[in-house]
PDB file of C-alpha atoms and ligand atoms in Angstrom:
ATOM      1  CA  MET Z   1      26.477 -32.830  98.296  1.00 55.00           C
ATOM      2  CA  SER Z   2      24.009 -35.658  98.763  1.00 66.00           C
ATOM      3  CA  LYS Z   3      20.670 -35.440  96.968  1.00 78.00           C
ATOM      4  CA  LYS Z   4      17.730 -34.388  99.093  1.00 89.00           C
ATOM      5  CA  VAL Z   5      15.318 -37.121 100.162  1.00 96.00           C
ATOM      6  CA  ARG Z   6      11.859 -36.052  98.974  1.00 96.00           C
ATOM      7  CA  LYS Z   7       9.837 -39.255  98.981  1.00 97.00           C
ATOM      8  CA  ALA Z   8       8.872 -41.846 101.559  1.00 97.00           C
ATOM      9  CA  VAL Z   9       7.697 -45.312 100.549  1.00 98.00           C
ATOM     10  CA  PHE Z  10       5.210 -47.093 102.818  1.00 97.00           C
ATOM     11  CA  PRO Z  11       5.019 -50.823 102.049  1.00 97.00           C
ATOM     12  CA  ALA Z  12       1.528 -51.824 103.151  1.00 95.00           C
ATOM     13  CA  ALA Z  13       0.752 -54.888 101.084  1.00 93.00           C
ATOM     14  CA  GLY Z  14       1.604 -57.567 103.662  1.00 91.00           C
ATOM     15  CA  LEU Z  15      -0.989 -60.064 104.840  1.00 89.00           C
ATOM     16  CA  GLY Z  16      -0.768 -59.206 108.539  1.00 88.00           C
ATOM     17  CA  THR Z  17      -1.094 -62.840 109.617  1.00 90.00           C
ATOM     18  CA  ARG Z  18       0.048 -62.076 113.178  1.00 92.00           C
ATOM     19  CA  PHE Z  19      -3.079 -60.015 113.668  1.00 92.00           C
ATOM     20  CA  LEU Z  20      -5.736 -62.368 112.312  1.00 93.00           C
ATOM     21  CA  PRO Z  21      -8.714 -62.357 112.377  1.00 93.00           C
ATOM     22  CA  ALA Z  22      -8.699 -58.520 112.667  1.00 90.00           C
ATOM     23  CA  THR Z  23      -6.711 -58.266 109.432  1.00 89.00           C
ATOM     24  CA  LYS Z  24      -8.846 -60.653 107.388  1.00 89.00           C
ATOM     25  CA  ALA Z  25     -10.866 -57.854 105.776  1.00 88.00           C
ATOM     26  CA  GLN Z  26      -9.073 -54.810 107.144  1.00 90.00           C
ATOM     27  CA  PRO Z  27      -5.497 -53.667 106.527  1.00 92.00           C
ATOM     28  CA  LYS Z  28      -3.175 -53.938 109.503  1.00 93.00           C
ATOM     29  CA  GLU Z  29      -2.020 -50.397 108.726  1.00 95.00           C
ATOM     30  CA  MET Z  30      -5.545 -49.125 109.516  1.00 94.00           C
ATOM     31  CA  LEU Z  31      -5.712 -50.569 113.045  1.00 95.00           C
ATOM     32  CA  PRO Z  32      -6.189 -47.575 115.350  1.00 95.00           C
ATOM     33  CA  LEU Z  33      -3.767 -46.687 118.124  1.00 96.00           C
ATOM     34  CA  VAL Z  34      -6.165 -44.802 120.395  1.00 96.00           C
ATOM     35  CA  ASP Z  35      -7.927 -42.955 117.538  1.00 93.00           C
ATOM     36  CA  LYS Z  36      -5.459 -42.779 114.662  1.00 94.00           C
ATOM     37  CA  PRO Z  37      -4.602 -45.561 112.222  1.00 95.00           C
ATOM     38  CA  LEU Z  38      -1.050 -46.897 112.419  1.00 96.00           C
ATOM     39  CA  ILE Z  39      -0.141 -45.599 108.966  1.00 95.00           C
ATOM     40  CA  GLN Z  40      -1.046 -42.032 109.943  1.00 94.00           C
ATOM     41  CA  TYR Z  41       1.575 -42.074 112.708  1.00 95.00           C
ATOM     42  CA  GLY Z  42       4.184 -42.973 110.082  1.00 96.00           C
ATOM     43  CA  VAL Z  43       2.919 -40.357 107.635  1.00 94.00           C
ATOM     44  CA  GLU Z  44       3.038 -37.672 110.339  1.00 93.00           C
ATOM     45  CA  GLU Z  45       6.602 -38.742 111.181  1.00 96.00           C
ATOM     46  CA  ALA Z  46       7.552 -38.265 107.521  1.00 95.00           C
ATOM     47  CA  ILE Z  47       5.932 -34.819 107.420  1.00 93.00           C
ATOM     48  CA  GLN Z  48       7.686 -33.768 110.620  1.00 93.00           C
ATOM     49  CA  SER Z  49      10.947 -34.949 109.039  1.00 96.00           C
ATOM     50  CA  GLY Z  50      10.395 -32.712 106.004  1.00 94.00           C
ATOM     51  CA  ILE Z  51       8.987 -35.300 103.561  1.00 95.00           C
ATOM     52  CA  LYS Z  52       5.572 -34.724 102.010  1.00 92.00           C
ATOM     53  CA  ASN Z  53       5.623 -37.042  99.005  1.00 95.00           C
ATOM     54  CA  ILE Z  54       4.211 -40.340 100.147  1.00 95.00           C
ATOM     55  CA  VAL Z  55       4.148 -43.523  98.062  1.00 97.00           C
ATOM     56  CA  VAL Z  56       2.030 -46.331  99.497  1.00 96.00           C
ATOM     57  CA  VAL Z  57       2.505 -49.868  98.211  1.00 97.00           C
ATOM     58  CA  THR Z  58      -0.892 -51.495  98.582  1.00 94.00           C
ATOM     59  CA  GLY Z  59      -2.424 -54.836  97.757  1.00 88.00           C
ATOM     60  CA  ARG Z  60      -5.766 -56.574  97.682  1.00 81.00           C
ATOM     61  CA  GLY Z  61      -8.192 -55.470 100.390  1.00 77.00           C
ATOM     62  CA  LYS Z  62      -6.287 -52.305 101.209  1.00 79.00           C
ATOM     63  CA  SER Z  63      -8.695 -49.700  99.817  1.00 88.00           C
ATOM     64  CA  ALA Z  64      -9.421 -48.345 103.316  1.00 92.00           C
ATOM     65  CA  ILE Z  65      -5.929 -46.785 103.245  1.00 92.00           C
ATOM     66  CA  GLU Z  66      -6.745 -44.864 100.068  1.00 90.00           C
ATOM     67  CA  ASP Z  67     -10.098 -43.761 101.482  1.00 89.00           C
ATOM     68  CA  HIS Z  68      -8.460 -42.599 104.686  1.00 90.00           C
ATOM     69  CA  PHE Z  69      -6.177 -40.163 102.882  1.00 89.00           C
ATOM     70  CA  ASP Z  70      -8.914 -39.027 100.478  1.00 82.00           C
ATOM     71  CA  VAL Z  71     -11.471 -36.275 100.906  1.00 82.00           C
ATOM     72  CA  ASN Z  72     -14.764 -37.571 102.304  1.00 84.00           C
ATOM     73  CA  PHE Z  73     -17.254 -34.982 100.995  1.00 83.00           C
ATOM     74  CA  GLU Z  74     -20.327 -36.500 102.614  1.00 88.00           C
ATOM     75  CA  LEU Z  75     -18.738 -36.674 106.055  1.00 87.00           C
ATOM     76  CA  GLU Z  76     -17.340 -33.152 105.739  1.00 87.00           C
ATOM     77  CA  TYR Z  77     -20.729 -31.828 104.633  1.00 87.00           C
ATOM     78  CA  ILE Z  78     -22.486 -33.375 107.623  1.00 90.00           C
ATOM     79  CA  LEU Z  79     -19.862 -32.173 110.123  1.00 88.00           C
ATOM     80  CA  GLN Z  80     -20.073 -28.680 108.610  1.00 88.00           C
ATOM     81  CA  ALA Z  81     -23.870 -28.664 108.830  1.00 90.00           C
ATOM     82  CA  LYS Z  82     -23.733 -29.761 112.471  1.00 89.00           C
ATOM     83  CA  GLY Z  83     -21.138 -27.096 113.305  1.00 90.00           C
ATOM     84  CA  LYS Z  84     -18.575 -29.690 114.464  1.00 89.00           C
ATOM     85  CA  LYS Z  85     -15.552 -27.614 113.546  1.00 87.00           C
ATOM     86  CA  ASP Z  86     -12.960 -29.550 115.550  1.00 87.00           C
ATOM     87  CA  LEU Z  87     -13.927 -32.858 113.971  1.00 87.00           C
ATOM     88  CA  LEU Z  88     -14.053 -31.266 110.544  1.00 86.00           C
ATOM     89  CA  GLN Z  89     -10.522 -29.992 111.019  1.00 86.00           C
ATOM     90  CA  LEU Z  90      -9.400 -33.474 112.158  1.00 84.00           C
ATOM     91  CA  VAL Z  91     -10.720 -35.278 109.087  1.00 81.00           C
ATOM     92  CA  ARG Z  92      -9.533 -32.566 106.700  1.00 81.00           C
ATOM     93  CA  GLU Z  93      -6.006 -32.426 108.046  1.00 81.00           C
ATOM     94  CA  VAL Z  94      -5.376 -35.989 106.944  1.00 71.00           C
ATOM     95  CA  SER Z  95      -6.147 -35.367 103.286  1.00 74.00           C
ATOM     96  CA  GLU Z  96      -4.451 -31.974 103.209  1.00 82.00           C
ATOM     97  CA  MET Z  97      -1.180 -33.072 104.791  1.00 78.00           C
ATOM     98  CA  ILE Z  98       0.436 -34.867 101.891  1.00 87.00           C
ATOM     99  CA  ASP Z  99       0.884 -35.536  98.227  1.00 91.00           C
ATOM    100  CA  ILE Z 100       0.161 -39.240  97.947  1.00 92.00           C
ATOM    101  CA  ALA Z 101       0.583 -41.862  95.235  1.00 94.00           C
ATOM    102  CA  TYR Z 102      -0.328 -45.535  95.251  1.00 95.00           C
ATOM    103  CA  VAL Z 103       1.288 -48.477  93.577  1.00 96.00           C
ATOM    104  CA  ARG Z 104       0.126 -52.031  93.733  1.00 95.00           C
ATOM    105  CA  GLN Z 105       1.943 -55.202  94.753  1.00 95.00           C
ATOM    106  CA  LYS Z 106      -0.212 -57.917  93.237  1.00 92.00           C
ATOM    107  CA  GLU Z 107       1.140 -60.687  95.451  1.00 91.00           C
ATOM    108  CA  ALA Z 108       2.793 -60.426  98.866  1.00 91.00           C
ATOM    109  CA  LEU Z 109       6.185 -61.655  97.663  1.00 94.00           C
ATOM    110  CA  GLY Z 110       8.180 -59.942 100.393  1.00 95.00           C
ATOM    111  CA  LEU Z 111       9.274 -56.539 101.629  1.00 95.00           C
ATOM    112  CA  GLY Z 112      12.062 -56.238  99.028  1.00 96.00           C
ATOM    113  CA  HIS Z 113       9.573 -56.983  96.261  1.00 96.00           C
ATOM    114  CA  ALA Z 114       7.161 -54.372  97.686  1.00 97.00           C
ATOM    115  CA  VAL Z 115       9.877 -51.694  97.718  1.00 98.00           C
ATOM    116  CA  LEU Z 116      10.808 -52.545  94.116  1.00 97.00           C
ATOM    117  CA  ARG Z 117       7.263 -51.670  93.064  1.00 97.00           C
ATOM    118  CA  SER Z 118       7.979 -48.020  93.955  1.00 98.00           C
ATOM    119  CA  ARG Z 119      10.821 -47.692  91.447  1.00 97.00           C
ATOM    120  CA  GLU Z 120       8.919 -45.894  88.663  1.00 97.00           C
ATOM    121  CA  ILE Z 121       7.512 -43.288  91.029  1.00 97.00           C
ATOM    122  CA  VAL Z 122      10.696 -42.699  93.022  1.00 97.00           C
ATOM    123  CA  GLY Z 123      13.080 -42.577  90.055  1.00 95.00           C
ATOM    124  CA  HIS Z 124      16.822 -42.069  90.472  1.00 95.00           C
ATOM    125  CA  GLU Z 125      16.960 -40.359  93.842  1.00 96.00           C
ATOM    126  CA  PRO Z 126      17.437 -41.412  97.460  1.00 98.00           C
ATOM    127  CA  PHE Z 127      14.217 -42.202  99.332  1.00 98.00           C
ATOM    128  CA  ALA Z 128      12.923 -43.217 102.745  1.00 98.00           C
ATOM    129  CA  VAL Z 129      11.108 -46.438 103.614  1.00 98.00           C
ATOM    130  CA  VAL Z 130       8.702 -46.512 106.559  1.00 98.00           C
ATOM    131  CA  LEU Z 131       7.114 -49.696 107.903  1.00 98.00           C
ATOM    132  CA  SER Z 132       4.102 -48.297 109.630  1.00 95.00           C
ATOM    133  CA  ASP Z 133       3.626 -51.182 112.055  1.00 94.00           C
ATOM    134  CA  ASP Z 134       6.811 -49.967 113.740  1.00 97.00           C
ATOM    135  CA  VAL Z 135       5.479 -46.987 115.675  1.00 97.00           C
ATOM    136  CA  ILE Z 136       8.196 -44.804 117.159  1.00 97.00           C
ATOM    137  CA  ASP Z 137       7.817 -42.340 119.968  1.00 94.00           C
ATOM    138  CA  SER Z 138      10.715 -39.892 120.041  1.00 95.00           C
ATOM    139  CA  GLU Z 139      11.511 -36.246 120.537  1.00 95.00           C
ATOM    140  CA  VAL Z 140      13.204 -35.886 117.138  1.00 96.00           C
ATOM    141  CA  PRO Z 141      11.306 -38.004 114.577  1.00 97.00           C
ATOM    142  CA  CYS Z 142      13.258 -41.211 113.895  1.00 97.00           C
ATOM    143  CA  LEU Z 143      13.240 -40.553 110.146  1.00 98.00           C
ATOM    144  CA  ARG Z 144      14.726 -37.091 110.742  1.00 97.00           C
ATOM    145  CA  GLN Z 145      17.540 -38.661 112.771  1.00 96.00           C
ATOM    146  CA  LEU Z 146      18.366 -40.976 109.847  1.00 97.00           C
ATOM    147  CA  LEU Z 147      18.076 -38.153 107.315  1.00 97.00           C
ATOM    148  CA  ASP Z 148      20.684 -36.145 109.223  1.00 95.00           C
ATOM    149  CA  ILE Z 149      23.143 -39.030 108.837  1.00 96.00           C
ATOM    150  CA  HIS Z 150      22.243 -39.414 105.164  1.00 96.00           C
ATOM    151  CA  ASP Z 151      22.714 -35.694 104.541  1.00 95.00           C
ATOM    152  CA  PHE Z 152      26.207 -35.900 106.047  1.00 94.00           C
ATOM    153  CA  PHE Z 153      27.494 -39.120 104.446  1.00 94.00           C
ATOM    154  CA  GLY Z 154      25.304 -39.303 101.321  1.00 95.00           C
ATOM    155  CA  ALA Z 155      24.826 -43.045 101.939  1.00 96.00           C
ATOM    156  CA  SER Z 156      22.063 -45.489 102.884  1.00 97.00           C
ATOM    157  CA  VAL Z 157      21.116 -45.544 106.564  1.00 98.00           C
ATOM    158  CA  VAL Z 158      19.117 -48.142 108.518  1.00 98.00           C
ATOM    159  CA  ALA Z 159      17.568 -47.634 111.956  1.00 98.00           C
ATOM    160  CA  LEU Z 160      19.047 -49.920 114.610  1.00 98.00           C
ATOM    161  CA  MET Z 161      17.767 -51.029 117.972  1.00 97.00           C
ATOM    162  CA  GLU Z 162      19.310 -53.175 120.714  1.00 96.00           C
ATOM    163  CA  VAL Z 163      17.310 -56.377 121.116  1.00 96.00           C
ATOM    164  CA  PRO Z 164      17.596 -59.048 123.857  1.00 95.00           C
ATOM    165  CA  LYS Z 165      19.207 -62.298 122.719  1.00 92.00           C
ATOM    166  CA  GLU Z 166      16.025 -64.367 123.054  1.00 93.00           C
ATOM    167  CA  GLN Z 167      14.214 -62.092 120.554  1.00 93.00           C
ATOM    168  CA  ILE Z 168      17.001 -61.497 118.051  1.00 96.00           C
ATOM    169  CA  SER Z 169      15.937 -64.311 115.684  1.00 94.00           C
ATOM    170  CA  ALA Z 170      12.876 -62.250 114.666  1.00 92.00           C
ATOM    171  CA  TYR Z 171      14.990 -59.506 113.057  1.00 94.00           C
ATOM    172  CA  GLY Z 172      17.589 -58.618 110.452  1.00 93.00           C
ATOM    173  CA  VAL Z 173      20.802 -58.238 112.470  1.00 95.00           C
ATOM    174  CA  VAL Z 174      23.960 -56.269 111.603  1.00 96.00           C
ATOM    175  CA  ASP Z 175      27.640 -56.878 112.046  1.00 97.00           C
ATOM    176  CA  ALA Z 176      28.868 -53.312 112.400  1.00 96.00           C
ATOM    177  CA  GLU Z 177      31.706 -51.153 113.678  1.00 95.00           C
ATOM    178  CA  PRO Z 178      31.121 -47.942 115.651  1.00 94.00           C
ATOM    179  CA  VAL Z 179      31.854 -44.670 113.872  1.00 93.00           C
ATOM    180  CA  ASP Z 180      32.898 -41.510 115.647  1.00 88.00           C
ATOM    181  CA  HIS Z 181      30.438 -38.867 114.493  1.00 86.00           C
ATOM    182  CA  ASN Z 182      30.138 -35.417 116.038  1.00 81.00           C
ATOM    183  CA  GLY Z 183      32.340 -36.657 118.884  1.00 72.00           C
ATOM    184  CA  ALA Z 184      29.910 -39.460 119.783  1.00 73.00           C
ATOM    185  CA  LYS Z 185      30.715 -43.105 119.155  1.00 71.00           C
ATOM    186  CA  ASN Z 186      27.738 -44.845 120.609  1.00 86.00           C
ATOM    187  CA  ARG Z 187      24.977 -44.355 118.043  1.00 94.00           C
ATOM    188  CA  LEU Z 188      26.446 -44.485 114.558  1.00 96.00           C
ATOM    189  CA  TYR Z 189      27.836 -47.656 112.968  1.00 97.00           C
ATOM    190  CA  ARG Z 190      29.239 -48.624 109.628  1.00 97.00           C
ATOM    191  CA  VAL Z 191      27.612 -51.891 108.587  1.00 97.00           C
ATOM    192  CA  ARG Z 192      30.020 -54.717 107.645  1.00 96.00           C
ATOM    193  CA  ASN Z 193      27.442 -57.440 107.090  1.00 95.00           C
ATOM    194  CA  MET Z 194      23.885 -58.382 107.942  1.00 94.00           C
ATOM    195  CA  VAL Z 195      21.873 -61.553 108.496  1.00 91.00           C
ATOM    196  CA  GLU Z 196      18.104 -62.004 108.254  1.00 88.00           C
ATOM    197  CA  LYS Z 197      16.541 -63.806 111.240  1.00 89.00           C
ATOM    198  CA  PRO Z 198      19.673 -65.554 112.636  1.00 91.00           C
ATOM    199  CA  ASN Z 199      19.620 -68.127 115.443  1.00 93.00           C
ATOM    200  CA  ALA Z 200      20.512 -66.450 118.738  1.00 92.00           C
ATOM    201  CA  GLU Z 201      23.926 -68.231 118.736  1.00 92.00           C
ATOM    202  CA  ASP Z 202      24.771 -67.080 115.201  1.00 92.00           C
ATOM    203  CA  ALA Z 203      23.661 -63.444 115.561  1.00 94.00           C
ATOM    204  CA  PRO Z 204      26.620 -61.133 114.813  1.00 95.00           C
ATOM    205  CA  SER Z 205      25.444 -58.559 117.387  1.00 96.00           C
ATOM    206  CA  ASN Z 206      22.417 -57.464 119.390  1.00 96.00           C
ATOM    207  CA  LEU Z 207      21.700 -54.643 116.916  1.00 97.00           C
ATOM    208  CA  ALA Z 208      18.550 -55.275 114.908  1.00 97.00           C
ATOM    209  CA  ILE Z 209      17.272 -53.375 111.885  1.00 97.00           C
ATOM    210  CA  ILE Z 210      13.816 -51.906 112.440  1.00 97.00           C
ATOM    211  CA  GLY Z 211      11.330 -50.350 110.036  1.00 97.00           C
ATOM    212  CA  ARG Z 212      12.963 -47.084 108.996  1.00 98.00           C
ATOM    213  CA  TYR Z 213      15.445 -46.805 106.114  1.00 98.00           C
ATOM    214  CA  ILE Z 214      17.031 -44.187 103.892  1.00 98.00           C
ATOM    215  CA  LEU Z 215      18.044 -45.909 100.667  1.00 98.00           C
ATOM    216  CA  VAL Z 216      20.085 -44.894  97.634  1.00 97.00           C
ATOM    217  CA  PRO Z 217      18.364 -45.696  94.298  1.00 97.00           C
ATOM    218  CA  GLU Z 218      20.961 -48.427  93.515  1.00 97.00           C
ATOM    219  CA  ILE Z 219      18.999 -50.573  95.998  1.00 98.00           C
ATOM    220  CA  TYR Z 220      16.523 -51.276  93.170  1.00 98.00           C
ATOM    221  CA  GLN Z 221      19.203 -53.081  91.142  1.00 97.00           C
ATOM    222  CA  SER Z 222      20.170 -55.023  94.251  1.00 97.00           C
ATOM    223  CA  ILE Z 223      16.563 -56.089  94.881  1.00 97.00           C
ATOM    224  CA  GLU Z 224      16.382 -57.323  91.297  1.00 96.00           C
ATOM    225  CA  ALA Z 225      19.632 -59.220  91.721  1.00 96.00           C
ATOM    226  CA  VAL Z 226      18.700 -61.244  94.817  1.00 94.00           C
ATOM    227  CA  GLU Z 227      16.891 -64.567  94.838  1.00 90.00           C
ATOM    228  CA  PRO Z 228      13.918 -65.208  97.147  1.00 88.00           C
ATOM    229  CA  GLY Z 229      15.237 -65.900 100.660  1.00 79.00           C
ATOM    230  CA  ALA Z 230      13.656 -66.823 104.012  1.00 71.00           C
ATOM    231  CA  GLY Z 231      10.000 -67.888 103.534  1.00 77.00           C
ATOM    232  CA  GLY Z 232      10.290 -67.732  99.715  1.00 85.00           C
ATOM    233  CA  GLU Z 233      10.061 -63.924  99.920  1.00 90.00           C
ATOM    234  CA  ILE Z 234      12.327 -61.318  98.366  1.00 93.00           C
ATOM    235  CA  GLN Z 235      13.907 -59.885 101.479  1.00 92.00           C
ATOM    236  CA  LEU Z 236      15.048 -56.288 101.759  1.00 95.00           C
ATOM    237  CA  THR Z 237      17.882 -57.399 104.073  1.00 93.00           C
ATOM    238  CA  ASP Z 238      19.291 -59.631 101.304  1.00 93.00           C
ATOM    239  CA  ALA Z 239      19.183 -56.696  98.878  1.00 95.00           C
ATOM    240  CA  LEU Z 240      20.942 -54.454 101.422  1.00 96.00           C
ATOM    241  CA  LYS Z 241      23.625 -57.110 101.772  1.00 95.00           C
ATOM    242  CA  HIS Z 242      24.041 -57.108  98.003  1.00 96.00           C
ATOM    243  CA  LEU Z 243      24.220 -53.293  97.969  1.00 97.00           C
ATOM    244  CA  LEU Z 244      26.926 -53.439 100.611  1.00 97.00           C
ATOM    245  CA  ARG Z 245      29.342 -54.966  98.064  1.00 95.00           C
ATOM    246  CA  ASN Z 246      29.603 -51.611  96.275  1.00 94.00           C
ATOM    247  CA  ARG Z 247      28.098 -48.984  98.571  1.00 97.00           C
ATOM    248  CA  PRO Z 248      28.524 -48.114 102.234  1.00 97.00           C
ATOM    249  CA  ILE Z 249      25.579 -48.550 104.579  1.00 98.00           C
ATOM    250  CA  TYR Z 250      25.351 -46.870 107.954  1.00 98.00           C
ATOM    251  CA  GLY Z 251      23.302 -47.973 110.929  1.00 97.00           C
ATOM    252  CA  TYR Z 252      21.971 -45.483 113.449  1.00 97.00           C
ATOM    253  CA  ARG Z 253      20.842 -46.523 116.926  1.00 97.00           C
ATOM    254  CA  PHE Z 254      18.040 -43.972 117.028  1.00 96.00           C
ATOM    255  CA  GLU Z 255      16.873 -42.112 120.105  1.00 95.00           C
ATOM    256  CA  GLY Z 256      13.319 -43.039 121.044  1.00 96.00           C
ATOM    257  CA  LYS Z 257      11.053 -45.973 121.813  1.00 96.00           C
ATOM    258  CA  ARG Z 258       9.773 -48.334 119.164  1.00 97.00           C
ATOM    259  CA  PHE Z 259       6.606 -50.411 119.418  1.00 97.00           C
ATOM    260  CA  ASP Z 260       5.974 -53.417 117.205  1.00 96.00           C
ATOM    261  CA  ALA Z 261       2.321 -52.639 116.607  1.00 96.00           C
ATOM    262  CA  GLY Z 262       2.022 -55.434 114.035  1.00 93.00           C
ATOM    263  CA  ASP Z 263       2.183 -57.871 116.935  1.00 92.00           C
ATOM    264  CA  LYS Z 264      -0.692 -58.205 119.413  1.00 94.00           C
ATOM    265  CA  LEU Z 265       1.324 -57.641 122.584  1.00 95.00           C
ATOM    266  CA  GLY Z 266       3.313 -54.787 121.023  1.00 96.00           C
ATOM    267  CA  PHE Z 267       0.064 -53.203 119.870  1.00 97.00           C
ATOM    268  CA  LEU Z 268      -1.426 -53.392 123.371  1.00 97.00           C
ATOM    269  CA  LYS Z 269       1.695 -51.811 124.890  1.00 97.00           C
ATOM    270  CA  ALA Z 270       1.591 -48.986 122.362  1.00 97.00           C
ATOM    271  CA  THR Z 271      -2.119 -48.411 122.971  1.00 97.00           C
ATOM    272  CA  VAL Z 272      -1.612 -48.119 126.741  1.00 97.00           C
ATOM    273  CA  GLU Z 273       1.396 -45.778 126.489  1.00 96.00           C
ATOM    274  CA  PHE Z 274      -0.091 -43.532 123.810  1.00 96.00           C
ATOM    275  CA  ALA Z 275      -3.395 -43.309 125.696  1.00 97.00           C
ATOM    276  CA  LEU Z 276      -1.642 -42.441 128.969  1.00 96.00           C
ATOM    277  CA  ARG Z 277       0.154 -39.583 127.235  1.00 94.00           C
ATOM    278  CA  ARG Z 278      -3.006 -38.045 125.802  1.00 94.00           C
ATOM    279  CA  LYS Z 279      -4.149 -34.788 127.411  1.00 93.00           C
ATOM    280  CA  ASP Z 280      -7.827 -35.606 126.922  1.00 94.00           C
ATOM    281  CA  LEU Z 281      -7.667 -39.241 128.102  1.00 95.00           C
ATOM    282  CA  GLY Z 282      -4.490 -39.751 130.134  1.00 96.00           C
ATOM    283  CA  ASP Z 283      -5.768 -38.910 133.607  1.00 96.00           C
ATOM    284  CA  SER Z 284      -8.966 -40.905 133.503  1.00 96.00           C
ATOM    285  CA  PHE Z 285      -7.244 -43.854 131.813  1.00 96.00           C
ATOM    286  CA  ARG Z 286      -4.494 -43.849 134.477  1.00 96.00           C
ATOM    287  CA  GLU Z 287      -7.122 -43.873 137.196  1.00 95.00           C
ATOM    288  CA  TYR Z 288      -8.922 -46.730 135.494  1.00 96.00           C
ATOM    289  CA  LEU Z 289      -5.699 -48.773 135.292  1.00 95.00           C
ATOM    290  CA  ARG Z 290      -4.910 -48.102 138.959  1.00 93.00           C
ATOM    291  CA  ASN Z 291      -8.337 -49.334 139.974  1.00 92.00           C
ATOM    292  CA  LEU Z 292      -7.770 -52.620 138.189  1.00 92.00           C
ATOM    293  CA  LYS Z 293      -5.406 -53.588 141.048  1.00 79.00           C
ATOM    294  CA  ILE Z 294      -3.449 -56.098 138.991  1.00 78.00           C
TER     295      ILE Z 294
HETATM  296  P1  LIG T   1       5.702 -57.914 108.025  1.00 67.34           P
HETATM  297  O1  LIG T   1       6.933 -58.687 108.167  1.00 67.34           O
HETATM  298  O2  LIG T   1       5.136 -57.277 109.244  1.00 67.34           O
HETATM  299  O3  LIG T   1       4.627 -58.858 107.331  1.00 67.34           O
HETATM  300  O4  LIG T   1       5.939 -56.826 106.907  1.00 67.34           O
HETATM  301  P2  LIG T   1       3.063 -58.737 107.237  1.00 67.34           P
HETATM  302  O5  LIG T   1       2.614 -59.650 106.165  1.00 67.34           O
HETATM  303  O6  LIG T   1       2.610 -57.316 107.107  1.00 67.34           O
HETATM  304  O7  LIG T   1       2.569 -59.224 108.669  1.00 67.34           O
HETATM  305  P3  LIG T   1       2.664 -60.663 109.357  1.00 67.34           P
HETATM  306  O8  LIG T   1       4.106 -60.870 109.706  1.00 67.34           O
HETATM  307  O9  LIG T   1       2.117 -61.678 108.391  1.00 67.34           O
HETATM  308  O10 LIG T   1       1.785 -60.515 110.554  1.00 67.34           O
HETATM  309  C1  LIG T   1       6.624 -55.621 107.157  1.00 67.34           C
HETATM  310  C2  LIG T   1       6.059 -54.547 106.258  1.00 67.34           C
HETATM  311  O11 LIG T   1       6.241 -54.880 104.897  1.00 67.34           O
HETATM  312  C3  LIG T   1       5.008 -54.878 104.190  1.00 67.34           C
HETATM  313  C4  LIG T   1       3.941 -55.043 105.270  1.00 67.34           C
HETATM  314  O12 LIG T   1       2.711 -54.466 104.837  1.00 67.34           O
HETATM  315  C5  LIG T   1       4.558 -54.316 106.448  1.00 67.34           C
HETATM  316  O13 LIG T   1       4.338 -52.923 106.384  1.00 67.34           O
HETATM  317  N1  LIG T   1       5.022 -55.981 103.215  1.00 67.34           N
HETATM  318  C6  LIG T   1       5.444 -57.212 103.563  1.00 67.34           C
HETATM  319  C7  LIG T   1       4.590 -55.721 101.916  1.00 67.34           C
HETATM  320  O14 LIG T   1       4.186 -54.581 101.586  1.00 67.34           O
HETATM  321  N2  LIG T   1       4.603 -56.747 101.020  1.00 67.34           N
HETATM  322  C8  LIG T   1       5.041 -57.992 101.341  1.00 67.34           C
HETATM  323  O15 LIG T   1       5.028 -58.881 100.443  1.00 67.34           O
HETATM  324  C9  LIG T   1       5.461 -58.242 102.650  1.00 67.34           C
END
């Protein structure tokens, strides 16, 4: 029996340089998609996948994240006094949803380094990692899809997505063989190797790793063992490659649509699609877009 995954780690200490100047004094994770900050989409995905213990890795200038998940007495008092029950419920929900802990990454030394900071809090058990700038729209939460594979095989699982050749050099890419699971061969893979940001010609496949992982605790030793890689940062992909020497890693081509909301164009696409799907905004927004006649 594999151990149950109880905790999700949210690395949120990056500098967000692709979104400057918006991210100069404001965390990227707090940019709103319609009316909810990016990180809340990830937190809700974790909750819907059965995980309520959230560990956020923060850095300098990230206090808005802590405030967002805290109780705001003054605001609640005013909303109560004005009889704005719906809004009161909205702001309360956020702080009531989860059990949250924070750990600090003093310098942005890479995603692997950020994950390592969660070691004391996570302890010796498997855990999830969610990069909240990858926003995923799916029927079954992406994390839940990965957890089902983890529960079956008791191994690490990374979320995979097919990426066109001209974009592949922006990702960690796997060399992997398909695995027949529940009679289906087209979603699950056993990872043989992986490369961080390969040239299009050297990429071992078109399957890229995106920001959802289920990791066994041995990953912490692997992160410690690897040297800084691309960009002088401690890369999680390098640690996964190290882990692969002794432990299996599965890749799951998840069902759903992923938006790279840490990138300006990806963020705009996500905003449009999420707004169109909203009951309260969708119709009037659709009409507005139609009238633009572009
Ligand atoms: P990104 O690769 O998107 O980097 O990190 P970034 O610094 O946030 O943004 P850009 O590329 O400069 O625009 C992926 C995730 O890993 C976290 C980020 O906060 C993001 O959630 N991260 C990255 C850390 O927590 N620490 C790091 O040192 C690097």
